[in-house]
Amino acid sequence: SAVISQKPSRDICQRGTSLTIQCQVDSQVTMMFWYRQQPGQSLTLIATANQGSEATYESGFVIDKFPISRPNLTFSTLTVSNMSPEDSSIYLCSVDPGWNGYTFGSGTRLTVV
Amino acid sequence: AQKVTQAQTEISVVEKEDVTLDCVYETRDTTYYLFWYKQPPSGELVFLIRRNSFDEQNEISGRYSWNFQKSTSSFNFTITASQVVDSAVYFCALSGTGANSKLTFGKGITLSVRP
């Protein structure tokens, strides 16, 4: 299955600042997915990122808050902008290599203080 | 819209007991995929199984087994002879195809296996 390198693994940020999370995949994939997992909760899809087009955001998530870049078929970034303590979560990227289960990055544990 | 319901929130068993984790799903797609993931305390998501909607054969992998029943829209997961290392949060998930290939997760079941 695909291997995803996600970084940073964790960060503590001041409110009002922004953090960019990177995911690098070891193979070319059409779609990449970004999820948020709030403390003690399930995973919620933020957006789907296709190479060469704007990301598609789920209800409740907007581009100004979570801008996404997808410059090629192996890389994507998610930025959490103007952070508040409510943004403290684990953020995960995911891909579907097409032959097995969706692969997830190891996650970015974000704490906003 | 797709939906996954994991009605059980927390289960506690003693080691060596068998335990079944329930999953019920809703979808209008005729082609879809069902998944189970394990999230141990370390936080990473571990893929356990992927099943497509046309394959209702039950599957066994070591101590793990899965029962897929389209008639009841269920995809249940049984751990036989549970071990302490099975303690984790288990998520059932559903995806469609093409533009609907995103994963929809259930709320997860926290399994605690006591020695």
mmCIF file with all atom_site columns, C-alpha atoms in Angstrom, chain B residues 6 8-9 47 55-56 73 76 82 103 107:
data_model
loop_
_atom_site.group_PDB
_atom_site.id
_atom_site.type_symbol
_atom_site.label_atom_id
_atom_site.label_alt_id
_atom_site.label_comp_id
_atom_site.label_asym_id
_atom_site.label_entity_id
_atom_site.label_seq_id
_atom_site.pdbx_PDB_ins_code
_atom_site.Cartn_x
_atom_site.Cartn_y
_atom_site.Cartn_z
_atom_site.occupancy
_atom_site.B_iso_or_equiv
_atom_site.pdbx_formal_charge
_atom_site.auth_seq_id
_atom_site.auth_comp_id
_atom_site.auth_asym_id
_atom_site.auth_atom_id
_atom_site.pdbx_PDB_model_num
ATOM 1  C CA . GLN B 1 6   ? -21.746 2.282   15.587 1.00 0.00 ? 6   GLN B CA 1
ATOM 2  C CA . GLN B 1 8   ? -21.837 0.694   20.925 1.00 0.00 ? 8   GLN B CA 1
ATOM 3  C CA . THR B 1 9   ? -19.576 3.365   22.354 1.00 0.00 ? 9   THR B CA 1
ATOM 4  C CA . PHE B 1 47  ? -6.318  -0.652  8.233  1.00 0.00 ? 47  PHE B CA 1
ATOM 5  C CA . ASP B 1 55  ? -18.776 -9.645  -1.971 1.00 0.00 ? 55  ASP B CA 1
ATOM 6  C CA . GLU B 1 56  ? -20.868 -10.900 0.920  1.00 0.00 ? 56  GLU B CA 1
ATOM 7  C CA . SER B 1 73  ? -26.900 -3.263  6.026  1.00 0.00 ? 73  SER B CA 1
ATOM 8  C CA . ASN B 1 76  ? -19.920 -6.617  12.076 1.00 0.00 ? 76  ASN B CA 1
ATOM 9  C CA . SER B 1 82  ? -9.379  -11.098 22.832 1.00 0.00 ? 82  SER B CA 1
ATOM 10 C CA . LEU B 1 103 ? -14.644 7.819   3.609  1.00 0.00 ? 103 LEU B CA 1
ATOM 11 C CA . LYS B 1 107 ? -18.235 7.390   15.814 1.00 0.00 ? 107 LYS B CA 1
#
